[in-house]
Amino acid sequence: MTDARPNRLLDAINSPADLKGRSRAELKQIADEVREEVIDVVSVTGGHLGSGLGVVELTLAIHSVFDMPADKLIFDVGHQCYPHKILTGRRDQMRTLRQPGGLSGFTKRAESEYDPFGAAHASTSISAGHGFAKARDLQNGDNHVVCVIGDGSMSAGMAYEAMNNAGADKSRLIVILNDNDMSIAPPVGAMSNYLSKLVSSRPYRGLRRIAKKVITPMGLESPARRAEEYLRGFAMGGTLFEELGFYYVGPIDGHDLDTLLPVLENVKAMKDGPILIHVVTQKGKGYAPAENSADKYHGVSKFSVITGEQSKPKPKAPNYQKVFGQTLAKLGETDDKICAITAAMPSGTSTDVFAKKFPDRHFDVGIAEQHAVTFAAGLAADGMKPFAAIYSTFLQRGYDQVVHDVAIQKLPVRFAIDRAGLVGADGATHAGSFDIGYLGALPGMVCMAAADEAELARMVVTSAQIDDGPSAFRYPRGEGTGVAVPENPEPLEIGKGRIVREGTTIAILSYGTRLGEAEKAAEMLAAQGLSATVADARFAKPLDADLVERLARDHEVLITVEEGAMGGFGSFVLEHLARAGALDTGLKIRPMTLPDIFQDQDSPYQMYETAGLNARHIAAKAIEALGRGDIAEINRLASA
């Protein structure tokens, strides 16, 4: 916690109730202290900084006006929730943020009664808020539901689907659009703030009701309503939201408590239908390094509060995503049909490397994975070679489009699946656990997993040459293994794995970057006189049938290892062996997958330790299946 200072008001705020009755001057001081606290906390823990700094006053105003947790506050994405956590009794725990056993970096139902809905993916708040509003109505409740959605999240169709439904349903719901990057609003100033107070006020709304009674018998209600909407739209913007059935208020300055508080009080008193408040904020507000950074310090590692310099360890090897971006950019030099698509993650996926060379062939579609997939399908259908670079956890949102728009039509869309496997501090919501199973189930899909950065480069080249159907290659977050990436990577033979170590008794078949751990496990087994073959599957589909059958035939034990949930690579191997009759002769086979739980945040190594997928676990599993060997000795070697 930040050192206590004389007259520090934040020290007395243990719940939103402690904000009630505070003067404007006191609330402004508390806002400044919350901002200082967020900066101080994130400098120690790392995490999302700019988005939280931008909503300090807004969060404070919401908690001052409404009555949480009886009223429901739903943050979209959740990475803007750090001020909310500070104000809702979690200030003393903030230095455990994103740490093992600590606070989540997002809203989380299990963490606090003030987090009614967990969110780490975008554009869910209005749908969830509408659900809360209908549940309230069906149970004869009278509480308020407030959703805070960032303008980036408004790029996803789900937000508009929810607004269309809520607007037609006329549920009492308050949506606050936090406009901090897209500049979709006219300039915010005194006149805009004045008009927002006016149209949300009781006298103005009373006048509207009187006018409605007068003109309805005359048949002029619809023309008059449209005239009033367009007049307000001309002065303030928001006609689109009015057409969706929301009463629009804004834009207003999201850092001006003298405006925010009365507008929220006015809106709280409104009882009819859904309302959208358009609030303009500055991402990174109040911290110069964040304000001046291109990404407003969206996500940061530990940093110096004084200088803003982040303490990033010097990488020993290039990150996997950087290898992907550089390989794709190089391919783009000789093939003008190659293009790159990302869903609001150009730097995260390193498609920005491609964009610098070929801006006309790079497409950032925003937080819209469904559109990204079908857009890629359209490009492929007309002869282009699209690479859709999407995190595994986000590709789940476009799965219907992968099935219907890509796979059924056999279109050669290439899926670069970043953040495969466990991801550390972002926890369960960002883990790439399921893509092996959900893509491997699709007819005609070629599925690859890179064991190291050189293999990744070869898979990018391989995917570029697949023109008769879809393909996908997965790779983890973070640094590679340090192997040299070839200057001109050769494509792989489709559906063929490789043997990296020959043995006789135990076969370890790895899919992905657990290959290094499999090799370490083989060394541990060799120390006990147990000979192990280690193979890199490379492909989950089409499976290397010859390799799998050979490993089953020539060894007593077969272990499959993958960084994915059950129902993936190991299941494909088991099904193939069962169909081939290879399980009829007493082969001992053990699939090793991620456990059947959602794992909370931790260091990547510790997460795999918990998952049981490190070298000692692989070796122990082999000894357990074989029925001979010393597991205690394996554990001793692992801790040496």
Short mmCIF file of N, CA, C and O in Angstrom, two decimals, residues 92-142:
data_model
loop_
_atom_site.label_atom_id
_atom_site.label_comp_id
_atom_site.label_asym_id
_atom_site.label_seq_id
_atom_site.Cartn_x
_atom_site.Cartn_y
_atom_site.Cartn_z
N ASP A 92 -5.90 -3.44 0.16
CA ASP A 92 -4.79 -4.08 0.85
C ASP A 92 -4.24 -5.29 0.10
O ASP A 92 -3.13 -5.76 0.40
N GLN A 93 -5.01 -5.80 -0.86
CA GLN A 93 -4.57 -6.98 -1.63
C GLN A 93 -4.04 -6.62 -3.01
O GLN A 93 -3.64 -7.52 -3.75
N MET A 94 -4.03 -5.35 -3.35
CA MET A 94 -3.72 -4.98 -4.72
C MET A 94 -2.31 -5.40 -5.16
O MET A 94 -2.07 -5.62 -6.35
N ARG A 95 -1.38 -5.52 -4.21
CA ARG A 95 -0.03 -5.92 -4.60
C ARG A 95 0.09 -7.42 -4.85
O ARG A 95 1.17 -7.93 -5.15
N THR A 96 -1.03 -8.13 -4.73
CA THR A 96 -1.07 -9.54 -5.15
C THR A 96 -1.67 -9.67 -6.54
O THR A 96 -1.88 -10.78 -7.03
N LEU A 97 -1.95 -8.54 -7.18
CA LEU A 97 -2.60 -8.53 -8.50
C LEU A 97 -1.82 -9.38 -9.50
O LEU A 97 -0.60 -9.21 -9.65
N ARG A 98 -2.51 -10.32 -10.14
CA ARG A 98 -1.93 -11.18 -11.18
C ARG A 98 -0.81 -12.08 -10.65
O ARG A 98 -0.06 -12.67 -11.42
N GLN A 99 -0.70 -12.19 -9.32
CA GLN A 99 0.31 -13.04 -8.70
C GLN A 99 -0.32 -14.37 -8.29
O GLN A 99 -1.54 -14.48 -8.14
N PRO A 100 0.51 -15.40 -8.06
CA PRO A 100 -0.04 -16.70 -7.61
C PRO A 100 -0.88 -16.54 -6.36
O PRO A 100 -0.44 -15.96 -5.37
N GLY A 101 -2.10 -17.01 -6.39
CA GLY A 101 -3.00 -16.94 -5.26
C GLY A 101 -3.55 -15.57 -4.96
O GLY A 101 -4.26 -15.38 -3.97
N GLY A 102 -3.25 -14.58 -5.82
CA GLY A 102 -3.67 -13.21 -5.57
C GLY A 102 -4.89 -12.80 -6.36
O GLY A 102 -5.64 -13.63 -6.89
N LEU A 103 -5.09 -11.48 -6.42
CA LEU A 103 -6.24 -10.93 -7.14
C LEU A 103 -6.08 -11.16 -8.64
O LEU A 103 -4.99 -11.08 -9.20
N SER A 104 -7.19 -11.39 -9.29
CA SER A 104 -7.20 -11.51 -10.74
C SER A 104 -7.00 -10.14 -11.38
O SER A 104 -7.34 -9.11 -10.79
N GLY A 105 -6.44 -10.12 -12.57
CA GLY A 105 -6.31 -8.87 -13.31
C GLY A 105 -7.60 -8.42 -13.94
O GLY A 105 -7.65 -7.37 -14.60
N PHE A 106 -8.67 -9.18 -13.76
CA PHE A 106 -9.97 -8.87 -14.34
C PHE A 106 -11.04 -8.98 -13.25
O PHE A 106 -10.74 -9.39 -12.13
N THR A 107 -12.27 -8.64 -13.57
CA THR A 107 -13.34 -8.87 -12.62
C THR A 107 -13.58 -10.38 -12.50
O THR A 107 -13.43 -11.12 -13.46
N LYS A 108 -13.95 -10.81 -11.31
CA LYS A 108 -14.08 -12.25 -11.06
C LYS A 108 -15.12 -12.48 -9.98
O LYS A 108 -14.98 -12.01 -8.85
N ARG A 109 -16.15 -13.22 -10.31
CA ARG A 109 -17.28 -13.43 -9.39
C ARG A 109 -16.84 -14.04 -8.06
O ARG A 109 -17.33 -13.66 -6.99
N ALA A 110 -15.89 -14.98 -8.12
CA ALA A 110 -15.48 -15.67 -6.90
C ALA A 110 -14.66 -14.77 -5.98
O ALA A 110 -14.43 -15.12 -4.82
N GLU A 111 -14.24 -13.61 -6.47
CA GLU A 111 -13.35 -12.74 -5.71
C GLU A 111 -14.08 -11.74 -4.82
O GLU A 111 -13.62 -11.40 -3.75
N SER A 112 -15.24 -11.25 -5.29
CA SER A 112 -15.91 -10.19 -4.53
C SER A 112 -17.37 -10.09 -4.94
O SER A 112 -17.74 -10.31 -6.10
N GLU A 113 -18.21 -9.72 -3.96
CA GLU A 113 -19.62 -9.48 -4.26
C GLU A 113 -19.80 -8.26 -5.14
O GLU A 113 -20.87 -8.05 -5.72
N TYR A 114 -18.76 -7.43 -5.25
CA TYR A 114 -18.83 -6.25 -6.10
C TYR A 114 -18.48 -6.57 -7.56
O TYR A 114 -18.51 -5.67 -8.40
N ASP A 115 -18.13 -7.81 -7.84
CA ASP A 115 -17.89 -8.27 -9.21
C ASP A 115 -19.01 -9.22 -9.62
O ASP A 115 -18.87 -10.44 -9.51
N PRO A 116 -20.15 -8.69 -10.06
CA PRO A 116 -21.28 -9.57 -10.34
C PRO A 116 -21.09 -10.43 -11.58
O PRO A 116 -21.77 -11.43 -11.76
N PHE A 117 -20.14 -10.02 -12.45
CA PHE A 117 -19.93 -10.78 -13.69
C PHE A 117 -18.46 -10.72 -14.07
O PHE A 117 -17.88 -9.65 -14.19
N GLY A 118 -17.84 -11.89 -14.25
CA GLY A 118 -16.44 -11.95 -14.64
C GLY A 118 -16.29 -11.65 -16.12
O GLY A 118 -17.11 -12.07 -16.94
N ALA A 119 -15.23 -10.95 -16.45
CA ALA A 119 -15.01 -10.60 -17.86
C ALA A 119 -13.53 -10.40 -18.14
O ALA A 119 -12.87 -9.63 -17.47
N ALA A 120 -13.04 -11.13 -19.14
CA ALA A 120 -11.68 -10.89 -19.63
C ALA A 120 -11.66 -10.89 -21.14
O ALA A 120 -10.63 -10.62 -21.75
N HIS A 121 -12.79 -11.22 -21.77
CA HIS A 121 -12.95 -11.06 -23.21
C HIS A 121 -13.90 -9.88 -23.43
O HIS A 121 -14.73 -9.56 -22.59
N ALA A 122 -13.78 -9.25 -24.58
CA ALA A 122 -14.48 -7.99 -24.81
C ALA A 122 -15.93 -8.17 -25.24
O ALA A 122 -16.33 -9.22 -25.73
N SER A 123 -16.69 -7.10 -25.05
CA SER A 123 -18.01 -6.91 -25.67
C SER A 123 -19.12 -7.75 -25.05
O SER A 123 -20.15 -7.98 -25.68
N THR A 124 -18.92 -8.19 -23.82
CA THR A 124 -19.93 -9.03 -23.16
C THR A 124 -20.84 -8.26 -22.21
O THR A 124 -21.87 -8.77 -21.79
N SER A 125 -20.47 -7.03 -21.84
CA SER A 125 -21.13 -6.36 -20.72
C SER A 125 -22.60 -6.05 -20.99
O SER A 125 -23.43 -6.18 -20.09
N ILE A 126 -22.95 -5.62 -22.20
CA ILE A 126 -24.33 -5.22 -22.45
C ILE A 126 -25.24 -6.45 -22.47
O ILE A 126 -26.36 -6.42 -21.94
N SER A 127 -24.76 -7.55 -23.05
CA SER A 127 -25.54 -8.79 -23.02
C SER A 127 -25.77 -9.24 -21.59
O SER A 127 -26.89 -9.58 -21.19
N ALA A 128 -24.69 -9.27 -20.81
CA ALA A 128 -24.82 -9.68 -19.41
C ALA A 128 -25.70 -8.71 -18.64
O ALA A 128 -26.56 -9.12 -17.83
N GLY A 129 -25.51 -7.41 -18.88
CA GLY A 129 -26.31 -6.41 -18.19
C GLY A 129 -27.79 -6.55 -18.50
O GLY A 129 -28.65 -6.40 -17.61
N HIS A 130 -28.10 -6.84 -19.76
CA HIS A 130 -29.50 -7.06 -20.13
C HIS A 130 -30.06 -8.26 -19.37
O HIS A 130 -31.21 -8.26 -18.91
N GLY A 131 -29.22 -9.31 -19.22
CA GLY A 131 -29.65 -10.47 -18.44
C GLY A 131 -29.93 -10.12 -16.99
O GLY A 131 -30.94 -10.55 -16.42
N PHE A 132 -29.05 -9.32 -16.39
CA PHE A 132 -29.27 -8.88 -15.01
C PHE A 132 -30.55 -8.04 -14.91
O PHE A 132 -31.31 -8.17 -13.94
N ALA A 133 -30.77 -7.18 -15.90
CA ALA A 133 -31.96 -6.32 -15.87
C ALA A 133 -33.24 -7.14 -15.96
O ALA A 133 -34.22 -6.89 -15.25
N LYS A 134 -33.25 -8.14 -16.84
CA LYS A 134 -34.45 -8.98 -16.97
C LYS A 134 -34.65 -9.84 -15.72
O LYS A 134 -35.79 -10.04 -15.28
N ALA A 135 -33.56 -10.33 -15.15
CA ALA A 135 -33.68 -11.12 -13.91
C ALA A 135 -34.27 -10.26 -12.80
O ALA A 135 -35.12 -10.72 -12.02
N ARG A 136 -33.83 -9.01 -12.73
CA ARG A 136 -34.39 -8.07 -11.75
C ARG A 136 -35.89 -7.90 -11.96
O ARG A 136 -36.68 -7.99 -11.01
N ASP A 137 -36.28 -7.67 -13.20
CA ASP A 137 -37.70 -7.43 -13.49
C ASP A 137 -38.55 -8.66 -13.19
O ASP A 137 -39.65 -8.55 -12.65
N LEU A 138 -38.04 -9.84 -13.54
CA LEU A 138 -38.79 -11.07 -13.32
C LEU A 138 -38.93 -11.38 -11.84
O LEU A 138 -39.86 -12.08 -11.42
N GLN A 139 -38.00 -10.87 -11.05
CA GLN A 139 -38.04 -11.11 -9.60
C GLN A 139 -38.56 -9.90 -8.83
O GLN A 139 -38.41 -9.82 -7.61
N ASN A 140 -39.18 -8.94 -9.58
CA ASN A 140 -39.78 -7.74 -8.99
C ASN A 140 -38.78 -6.92 -8.18
O ASN A 140 -39.11 -6.34 -7.13
N GLY A 141 -37.54 -6.85 -8.69
CA GLY A 141 -36.52 -6.04 -8.04
C GLY A 141 -36.58 -4.60 -8.52
O GLY A 141 -37.34 -4.24 -9.43
N ASP A 142 -35.75 -3.75 -7.92
CA ASP A 142 -35.77 -2.33 -8.28
C ASP A 142 -34.35 -1.76 -8.34
O ASP A 142 -34.16 -0.55 -8.26
#
